[in-house]
Amino acid sequence: MKIGICSDHAGLDYKTRLIAYLLGKGHQVVNFGTDSSESCDYPDFAHRLGNAVASGDVDAGIALCGTGNGMAITLNHHHGIRAGLAWNTEIARLVKEHNNANVLVMPARFVSYRMAVMMVRTWIETEFAGGRHQRRIDKIEL
């Protein structure tokens, strides 16, 4: 799978470590920044990832910021993006199974790195359930 990933300064450490994890699992990874620990604006990186997922340049995306909310809000403004904010493996499973989230968003300041890895693994391995969930997804876009 070709996975795009981005973060702001709050998610930089986890992003860097997740890139190594994903590469080790055989995925291709495209880094959309940031690559600095200096304070920055999360929309700059979320828009790059959102455009790449929406255009099909990458198969899916992962985004991290302090609370995850800024990334999720920004990403969900992109047509065709379903960014799901998760803070445990059950939520990571459900955002894929029920919402077919094509971007997983995590709050780097509120989850351990171990939990972040478990959420990524769960989200990648989970299949979309379809059925009634597809009917609901079809009603999202205006």
Tab-separated table of C-alpha atoms in Angstrom:
chain	number	residue	atom	x	y	z
A	1	MET	CA	0.000	0.000	0.000
A	2	LYS	CA	1.179	3.525	-0.745
A	3	ILE	CA	0.496	5.627	2.348
A	4	GLY	CA	0.826	9.393	2.676
A	5	ILE	CA	1.672	10.756	6.100
A	6	CYS	CA	1.847	14.222	7.617
A	7	SER	CA	2.103	15.955	10.952
A	8	ASP	CA	2.625	19.284	12.549
A	9	HIS	CA	5.399	19.869	15.097
A	10	ALA	CA	3.426	18.070	17.840
A	11	GLY	CA	3.241	14.870	15.792
A	12	LEU	CA	6.712	14.953	14.262
A	13	ASP	CA	8.323	12.336	16.505
A	14	TYR	CA	5.516	9.807	16.012
A	15	LYS	CA	5.394	10.522	12.278
A	16	THR	CA	9.119	9.893	11.891
A	17	ARG	CA	8.877	6.638	13.822
A	18	LEU	CA	5.728	5.536	11.974
A	19	ILE	CA	7.434	6.053	8.623
A	20	ALA	CA	10.125	3.569	9.678
A	21	TYR	CA	7.461	1.170	10.978
A	22	LEU	CA	5.439	1.319	7.739
A	23	LEU	CA	8.512	0.886	5.541
A	24	GLY	CA	9.471	-2.119	7.639
A	25	LYS	CA	6.039	-3.623	6.924
A	26	GLY	CA	6.609	-3.243	3.177
A	27	HIS	CA	4.474	-0.163	2.524
A	28	GLN	CA	5.528	2.735	0.343
A	29	VAL	CA	5.399	5.998	2.300
A	30	VAL	CA	5.158	9.580	1.063
A	31	ASN	CA	6.038	12.198	3.684
A	32	PHE	CA	4.069	15.437	3.341
A	33	GLY	CA	5.848	17.152	6.247
A	34	THR	CA	6.586	18.768	8.584
A	35	ASP	CA	10.178	17.755	9.114
A	36	SER	CA	10.913	20.352	11.780
A	37	SER	CA	10.107	20.588	15.471
A	38	GLU	CA	9.510	24.339	15.128
A	39	SER	CA	5.939	25.516	15.547
A	40	CYS	CA	4.031	25.329	12.268
A	41	ASP	CA	0.492	25.405	10.876
A	42	TYR	CA	-1.150	21.981	10.518
A	43	PRO	CA	-3.358	22.976	7.531
A	44	ASP	CA	-0.253	23.427	5.355
A	45	PHE	CA	0.498	19.715	5.689
A	46	ALA	CA	-3.075	18.425	5.918
A	47	HIS	CA	-3.927	20.025	2.557
A	48	ARG	CA	-0.947	18.332	0.884
A	49	LEU	CA	-2.026	14.952	2.226
A	50	GLY	CA	-5.698	15.552	1.449
A	51	ASN	CA	-4.921	16.448	-2.163
A	52	ALA	CA	-2.751	13.340	-2.574
A	53	VAL	CA	-5.383	10.973	-1.169
A	54	ALA	CA	-8.223	12.623	-3.106
A	55	SER	CA	-6.304	12.463	-6.391
A	56	GLY	CA	-5.215	8.849	-5.885
A	57	ASP	CA	-1.509	9.707	-5.724
A	58	VAL	CA	-1.492	7.682	-2.491
A	59	ASP	CA	-3.886	4.916	-1.436
A	60	ALA	CA	-4.550	6.245	2.058
A	61	GLY	CA	-3.211	8.681	4.621
A	62	ILE	CA	-2.168	9.093	8.218
A	63	ALA	CA	-2.084	12.465	9.988
A	64	LEU	CA	-0.947	13.520	13.442
A	65	CYS	CA	-1.169	16.728	15.416
A	66	GLY	CA	-1.521	17.585	19.079
A	67	THR	CA	-5.233	16.767	19.481
A	68	GLY	CA	-5.876	15.392	16.004
A	69	ASN	CA	-8.825	17.736	15.632
A	70	GLY	CA	-7.129	20.352	13.474
A	71	MET	CA	-5.901	17.750	11.006
A	72	ALA	CA	-9.284	15.978	10.898
A	73	ILE	CA	-11.233	19.193	10.359
A	74	THR	CA	-8.894	20.358	7.599
A	75	LEU	CA	-8.729	17.003	5.839
A	76	ASN	CA	-12.505	16.569	5.883
A	77	HIS	CA	-12.873	19.762	3.854
A	78	HIS	CA	-11.404	17.894	0.883
A	79	HIS	CA	-13.858	16.244	-1.512
A	80	GLY	CA	-13.599	12.472	-1.178
A	81	ILE	CA	-11.719	12.476	2.113
A	82	ARG	CA	-13.093	10.654	5.119
A	83	ALA	CA	-10.636	11.405	7.915
A	84	GLY	CA	-11.378	9.562	11.134
A	85	LEU	CA	-9.935	10.681	14.460
A	86	ALA	CA	-8.978	7.735	16.665
A	87	TRP	CA	-7.512	7.473	20.141
A	88	ASN	CA	-7.676	3.686	20.612
A	89	THR	CA	-7.766	0.547	18.479
A	90	GLU	CA	-11.544	0.129	18.703
A	91	ILE	CA	-12.106	3.589	17.217
A	92	ALA	CA	-9.410	2.939	14.565
A	93	ARG	CA	-11.234	-0.260	13.597
A	94	LEU	CA	-14.637	1.419	13.483
A	95	VAL	CA	-13.592	4.437	11.421
A	96	LYS	CA	-12.472	1.979	8.735
A	97	GLU	CA	-15.177	-0.671	9.145
A	98	HIS	CA	-18.130	1.722	9.355
A	99	ASN	CA	-16.908	4.969	7.770
A	100	ASN	CA	-14.345	3.636	5.279
A	101	ALA	CA	-11.935	6.315	6.518
A	102	ASN	CA	-9.208	6.829	3.937
A	103	VAL	CA	-7.195	8.920	6.415
A	104	LEU	CA	-6.456	7.927	9.997
A	105	VAL	CA	-5.886	10.899	12.306
A	106	MET	CA	-4.283	10.536	15.728
A	107	PRO	CA	-3.749	12.915	18.680
A	108	ALA	CA	-0.005	12.663	19.312
A	109	ARG	CA	-0.177	14.469	22.643
A	110	PHE	CA	-2.816	12.110	24.039
A	111	VAL	CA	-1.796	8.603	22.952
A	112	SER	CA	1.387	6.629	23.462
A	113	TYR	CA	3.551	5.732	20.496
A	114	ARG	CA	2.733	2.066	21.173
A	115	MET	CA	-0.984	2.880	20.886
A	116	ALA	CA	-0.344	4.830	17.665
A	117	VAL	CA	1.323	1.763	16.116
A	118	MET	CA	-1.515	-0.496	17.246
A	119	MET	CA	-4.080	1.915	15.767
A	120	VAL	CA	-2.231	2.104	12.447
A	121	ARG	CA	-1.972	-1.685	12.264
A	122	THR	CA	-5.660	-2.125	13.136
A	123	TRP	CA	-6.798	0.507	10.637
A	124	ILE	CA	-4.714	-0.973	7.800
A	125	GLU	CA	-5.897	-4.523	8.500
A	126	THR	CA	-9.595	-3.655	8.878
A	127	GLU	CA	-11.910	-4.055	5.895
A	128	PHE	CA	-14.832	-1.733	5.175
A	129	ALA	CA	-18.093	-3.516	6.044
A	130	GLY	CA	-20.127	-1.966	3.211
A	131	GLY	CA	-23.883	-2.570	3.279
A	132	ARG	CA	-25.795	-0.078	5.383
A	133	HIS	CA	-22.536	1.771	6.038
A	134	GLN	CA	-22.090	2.493	2.319
A	135	ARG	CA	-25.614	3.942	2.184
A	136	ARG	CA	-24.634	6.333	4.979
A	137	ILE	CA	-21.332	7.283	3.371
A	138	ASP	CA	-23.187	8.059	0.150
A	139	LYS	CA	-25.136	10.719	2.079
A	140	ILE	CA	-22.038	12.583	3.329
A	141	GLU	CA	-21.089	14.547	0.215
A	142	LEU	CA	-23.423	17.433	-0.666
